[in-house]
Amino acid sequence: MTKLNICVLPGDGIGPEVTKEAVRILRFVAESQGYDFRFTERAIGGTAIRQFGSALPQETVETCVKSNAVLLGAVGSPEFDSLPSKEKPEAGLLGIRKALGGFANLRPAKAYPAIADCSPIKAEVLGKADIMFVRELLGGLYFGQPRGFEGNRDSAFNTMRYSVEEIERVGRVAFELARKRKKKVTSVDKANVLEVSQLWREVITMLGKEYPDVKLDHMYVDACSMRLITHPTTFDVVLTENLFGDILTDEAAALCGSLGMLSSATIGGNIDLYEPVHGSAPDIAGKGIANPLGAIASAAMMLRHTAKLEDDARDIEDAIREVLEAGYRTADLAKPKSKWVLSTSDMGKMVENKLSEALDRRRAYHAV
Ligand code: NAD
């Protein structure tokens, strides 16, 4: 798809700073490849409360649902901390996720050897770990009914529930992704204790028969949490239900060295949503020092999953790797010996430069 209508929701804090750089890269790809990408910016979160009195104005929802993809920065601002949950900036994020309807949350955890010294894991253990988490996002314990408190709040309960259909549809996303990667799916459950997990395992095992080219492993969630730290390079695609995925993806994120590096996609619904994993980082907002690479990598995911422009997605990811290999860092990645510590916008420009070099190389190659 070379024509894309992209709704950009910069949001709060560092959200506008990092999305600006992601849009810079998308514009550069469009201009140099002759694609037609159109951007419409809308308000969400605290910015939207200030402007429109609501964290998710109707106009924002309407523009998003008419787009091909949504690129979000981050929401959240301390000035709204005292508001009830339903009125906080974060309510805008939950609302837009619901409106777009994605059920599969993709979160890559990729180790860049150039910044291995930022990871709490030893470089030789971390290696070139490259894990793609596929987390079910609309079911399980977070949404199961019934739920609530009982008596005089002297007990409380939640329900973990999955239907065969819900398991199968997210399972398919994982197997399809694995086919384009190292052809391995690790399905995470707690089948030794939970009936939901026993059903999960049965359904995924059956589904696996449709993908004989993909190796399927099952792993208990407790074992998986340990193995992520001790043997991160042994994973390819990790498939999890909602709660386990919430916890494991944050654990894996720590492997990568900085929250600012992490990208995500939420797919499977009406419109795909792309966002860096980090929040609005009020402590560094406005200083021009935020790391934009997670937002830029989210833009690469958009080109891969929504636009099916695999080569361009890969070029962006290669440019990120090359920038890091050349020694450029944002403040969150910097060490006392780091030579080049760049601002948010200079990091964006540096990725653009590397991308431009890659495209020139590709053109020169095709010209001979
Ligand atoms: P955070 O992710 O905003 O920040 C945590 C720490 O990581 C901070 O020290 C911050 O400076 C640093 N950090 C985050 N992103 C960075 C980047 N790109 N470059 C460099 N450093 C970066 O999490 P928090 O402080 O717990 O939350 C702040 C606000 O963001 C809260 O209002 C929270 O609700 C909201 N939040 C929003 C999202 C989202 O929009 N998806 C996610 C998490 C938190």
mmCIF file of N, CA, C and O in Angstrom, residues 107-148:
data_model
loop_
_atom_site.group_PDB
_atom_site.id
_atom_site.type_symbol
_atom_site.label_atom_id
_atom_site.label_comp_id
_atom_site.label_asym_id
_atom_site.label_seq_id
_atom_site.Cartn_x
_atom_site.Cartn_y
_atom_site.Cartn_z
ATOM 1 N N ARG A 107 4.890 -6.408 20.437
ATOM 2 C CA ARG A 107 5.955 -5.623 21.074
ATOM 3 C C ARG A 107 7.298 -6.298 20.845
ATOM 4 O O ARG A 107 7.612 -7.298 21.477
ATOM 5 N N PRO A 108 8.087 -5.762 19.922
ATOM 6 C CA PRO A 108 9.414 -6.332 19.710
ATOM 7 C C PRO A 108 10.335 -5.969 20.876
ATOM 8 O O PRO A 108 10.265 -4.850 21.382
ATOM 9 N N ALA A 109 11.166 -6.912 21.283
ATOM 10 C CA ALA A 109 12.242 -6.620 22.247
ATOM 11 C C ALA A 109 13.526 -7.014 21.541
ATOM 12 O O ALA A 109 13.847 -8.194 21.417
ATOM 13 N N LYS A 110 14.217 -6.001 21.024
ATOM 14 C CA LYS A 110 15.376 -6.270 20.178
ATOM 15 C C LYS A 110 16.615 -5.674 20.834
ATOM 16 O O LYS A 110 16.615 -4.489 21.197
ATOM 17 N N ALA A 111 17.623 -6.503 20.986
ATOM 18 C CA ALA A 111 18.865 -6.014 21.598
ATOM 19 C C ALA A 111 19.791 -5.513 20.498
ATOM 20 O O ALA A 111 20.029 -6.210 19.517
ATOM 21 N N TYR A 112 20.281 -4.296 20.657
ATOM 22 C CA TYR A 112 21.288 -3.780 19.715
ATOM 23 C C TYR A 112 22.647 -3.943 20.389
ATOM 24 O O TYR A 112 22.899 -3.297 21.422
ATOM 25 N N PRO A 113 23.533 -4.779 19.824
ATOM 26 C CA PRO A 113 24.835 -4.976 20.462
ATOM 27 C C PRO A 113 25.568 -3.662 20.736
ATOM 28 O O PRO A 113 26.283 -3.546 21.726
ATOM 29 N N ALA A 114 25.358 -2.637 19.891
ATOM 30 C CA ALA A 114 26.067 -1.358 20.087
ATOM 31 C C ALA A 114 25.726 -0.701 21.430
ATOM 32 O O ALA A 114 26.516 0.066 21.964
ATOM 33 N N ILE A 115 24.538 -0.980 21.954
ATOM 34 C CA ILE A 115 24.175 -0.367 23.249
ATOM 35 C C ILE A 115 23.989 -1.439 24.330
ATOM 36 O O ILE A 115 23.230 -1.261 25.276
ATOM 37 N N ALA A 116 24.700 -2.548 24.161
ATOM 38 C CA ALA A 116 24.591 -3.641 25.149
ATOM 39 C C ALA A 116 24.981 -3.149 26.543
ATOM 40 O O ALA A 116 24.489 -3.670 27.551
ATOM 41 N N ASP A 117 25.838 -2.122 26.595
ATOM 42 C CA ASP A 117 26.258 -1.634 27.924
ATOM 43 C C ASP A 117 25.140 -0.890 28.656
ATOM 44 O O ASP A 117 25.288 -0.544 29.823
ATOM 45 N N CYS A 118 24.016 -0.654 27.977
ATOM 46 C CA CYS A 118 22.874 -0.018 28.661
ATOM 47 C C CYS A 118 21.962 -1.066 29.298
ATOM 48 O O CYS A 118 21.054 -0.731 30.055
ATOM 49 N N SER A 119 22.160 -2.333 28.947
ATOM 50 C CA SER A 119 21.277 -3.387 29.451
ATOM 51 C C SER A 119 21.793 -3.937 30.775
ATOM 52 O O SER A 119 23.006 -4.027 30.979
ATOM 53 N N PRO A 120 20.882 -4.303 31.676
ATOM 54 C CA PRO A 120 21.326 -4.913 32.930
ATOM 55 C C PRO A 120 21.840 -6.348 32.731
ATOM 56 O O PRO A 120 22.406 -6.939 33.655
ATOM 57 N N ILE A 121 21.634 -6.896 31.520
ATOM 58 C CA ILE A 121 22.063 -8.278 31.226
ATOM 59 C C ILE A 121 23.451 -8.245 30.593
ATOM 60 O O ILE A 121 23.750 -7.363 29.789
ATOM 61 N N LYS A 122 24.267 -9.259 30.931
ATOM 62 C CA LYS A 122 25.627 -9.326 30.353
ATOM 63 C C LYS A 122 25.556 -9.422 28.826
ATOM 64 O O LYS A 122 24.717 -10.152 28.285
ATOM 65 N N ALA A 123 26.463 -8.709 28.148
ATOM 66 C CA ALA A 123 26.436 -8.658 26.681
ATOM 67 C C ALA A 123 26.470 -10.047 26.063
ATOM 68 O O ALA A 123 25.782 -10.314 25.071
ATOM 69 N N GLU A 124 27.254 -10.978 26.668
ATOM 70 C CA GLU A 124 27.360 -12.312 26.049
ATOM 71 C C GLU A 124 26.068 -13.116 26.204
ATOM 72 O O GLU A 124 25.783 -14.005 25.399
ATOM 73 N N VAL A 125 25.250 -12.801 27.211
ATOM 74 C CA VAL A 125 23.953 -13.479 27.364
ATOM 75 C C VAL A 125 22.923 -12.822 26.431
ATOM 76 O O VAL A 125 22.132 -13.487 25.768
ATOM 77 N N LEU A 126 22.989 -11.515 26.360
ATOM 78 C CA LEU A 126 22.026 -10.751 25.567
ATOM 79 C C LEU A 126 22.186 -11.006 24.065
ATOM 80 O O LEU A 126 21.202 -11.155 23.334
ATOM 81 N N GLY A 127 23.433 -11.099 23.633
ATOM 82 C CA GLY A 127 23.730 -11.361 22.217
ATOM 83 C C GLY A 127 22.920 -10.459 21.304
ATOM 84 O O GLY A 127 22.798 -9.256 21.544
ATOM 85 N N LYS A 128 22.337 -11.092 20.272
ATOM 86 C CA LYS A 128 21.481 -10.327 19.353
ATOM 87 C C LYS A 128 20.030 -10.731 19.575
ATOM 88 O O LYS A 128 19.298 -10.989 18.602
ATOM 89 N N ALA A 129 19.635 -10.818 20.846
ATOM 90 C CA ALA A 129 18.261 -11.239 21.162
ATOM 91 C C ALA A 129 17.278 -10.407 20.338
ATOM 92 O O ALA A 129 17.425 -9.182 20.222
ATOM 93 N N ASP A 130 16.305 -11.079 19.762
ATOM 94 C CA ASP A 130 15.328 -10.396 18.907
ATOM 95 C C ASP A 130 14.008 -11.141 19.081
ATOM 96 O O ASP A 130 13.772 -12.163 18.436
ATOM 97 N N ILE A 131 13.195 -10.630 19.991
ATOM 98 C CA ILE A 131 11.965 -11.342 20.366
ATOM 99 C C ILE A 131 10.763 -10.509 19.934
ATOM 100 O O ILE A 131 10.746 -9.292 20.112
ATOM 101 N N MET A 132 9.759 -11.181 19.376
ATOM 102 C CA MET A 132 8.508 -10.492 19.051
ATOM 103 C C MET A 132 7.409 -11.049 19.946
ATOM 104 O O MET A 132 7.060 -12.224 19.837
ATOM 105 N N PHE A 133 6.919 -10.213 20.849
ATOM 106 C CA PHE A 133 5.801 -10.629 21.687
ATOM 107 C C PHE A 133 4.492 -10.374 20.962
ATOM 108 O O PHE A 133 4.308 -9.308 20.366
ATOM 109 N N VAL A 134 3.614 -11.360 21.036
ATOM 110 C CA VAL A 134 2.243 -11.173 20.561
ATOM 111 C C VAL A 134 1.344 -11.394 21.768
ATOM 112 O O VAL A 134 1.207 -12.505 22.250
ATOM 113 N N ARG A 135 0.816 -10.291 22.260
ATOM 114 C CA ARG A 135 0.005 -10.344 23.477
ATOM 115 C C ARG A 135 -1.468 -10.142 23.133
ATOM 116 O O ARG A 135 -1.814 -9.169 22.455
ATOM 117 N N GLU A 136 -2.321 -11.047 23.623
ATOM 118 C CA GLU A 136 -3.762 -10.867 23.436
ATOM 119 C C GLU A 136 -4.183 -9.655 24.269
ATOM 120 O O GLU A 136 -3.780 -9.508 25.416
ATOM 121 N N LEU A 137 -5.000 -8.773 23.686
ATOM 122 C CA LEU A 137 -5.210 -7.484 24.354
ATOM 123 C C LEU A 137 -6.646 -7.214 24.798
ATOM 124 O O LEU A 137 -6.886 -6.288 25.562
ATOM 125 N N LEU A 138 -7.596 -8.007 24.321
ATOM 126 C CA LEU A 138 -8.990 -7.638 24.632
ATOM 127 C C LEU A 138 -9.694 -8.640 25.543
ATOM 128 O O LEU A 138 -10.873 -8.486 25.827
ATOM 129 N N GLY A 139 -8.990 -9.699 25.966
ATOM 130 C CA GLY A 139 -9.676 -10.720 26.771
ATOM 131 C C GLY A 139 -8.942 -11.010 28.063
ATOM 132 O O GLY A 139 -8.130 -10.199 28.537
ATOM 133 N N GLY A 140 -9.234 -12.171 28.637
ATOM 134 C CA GLY A 140 -8.531 -12.595 29.852
ATOM 135 C C GLY A 140 -8.996 -11.865 31.098
ATOM 136 O O GLY A 140 -10.076 -11.276 31.159
ATOM 137 N N LEU A 141 -8.139 -11.888 32.085
ATOM 138 C CA LEU A 141 -8.467 -11.400 33.426
ATOM 139 C C LEU A 141 -8.853 -9.919 33.461
ATOM 140 O O LEU A 141 -9.610 -9.490 34.318
ATOM 141 N N TYR A 142 -8.327 -9.138 32.514
ATOM 142 C CA TYR A 142 -8.584 -7.696 32.557
ATOM 143 C C TYR A 142 -10.008 -7.340 32.131
ATOM 144 O O TYR A 142 -10.486 -6.246 32.402
ATOM 145 N N PHE A 143 -10.645 -8.237 31.395
ATOM 146 C CA PHE A 143 -11.985 -7.928 30.886
ATOM 147 C C PHE A 143 -13.043 -8.927 31.331
ATOM 148 O O PHE A 143 -14.229 -8.693 31.149
ATOM 149 N N GLY A 144 -12.609 -10.094 31.876
ATOM 150 C CA GLY A 144 -13.550 -11.179 32.188
ATOM 151 C C GLY A 144 -14.604 -10.762 33.197
ATOM 152 O O GLY A 144 -14.338 -10.036 34.142
ATOM 153 N N GLN A 145 -15.821 -11.245 32.962
ATOM 154 C CA GLN A 145 -16.933 -11.022 33.895
ATOM 155 C C GLN A 145 -17.326 -12.376 34.485
ATOM 156 O O GLN A 145 -17.204 -13.366 33.792
ATOM 157 N N PRO A 146 -17.824 -12.464 35.718
ATOM 158 C CA PRO A 146 -18.026 -11.348 36.635
ATOM 159 C C PRO A 146 -16.734 -10.910 37.316
ATOM 160 O O PRO A 146 -15.758 -11.652 37.342
ATOM 161 N N ARG A 147 -16.765 -9.711 37.860
ATOM 162 C CA ARG A 147 -15.635 -9.169 38.604
ATOM 163 C C ARG A 147 -16.179 -8.249 39.686
ATOM 164 O O ARG A 147 -17.304 -7.775 39.589
ATOM 165 N N GLY A 148 -15.434 -8.017 40.711
ATOM 166 C CA GLY A 148 -15.912 -7.041 41.693
ATOM 167 C C GLY A 148 -15.478 -7.347 43.108
ATOM 168 O O GLY A 148 -14.650 -8.233 43.359
#
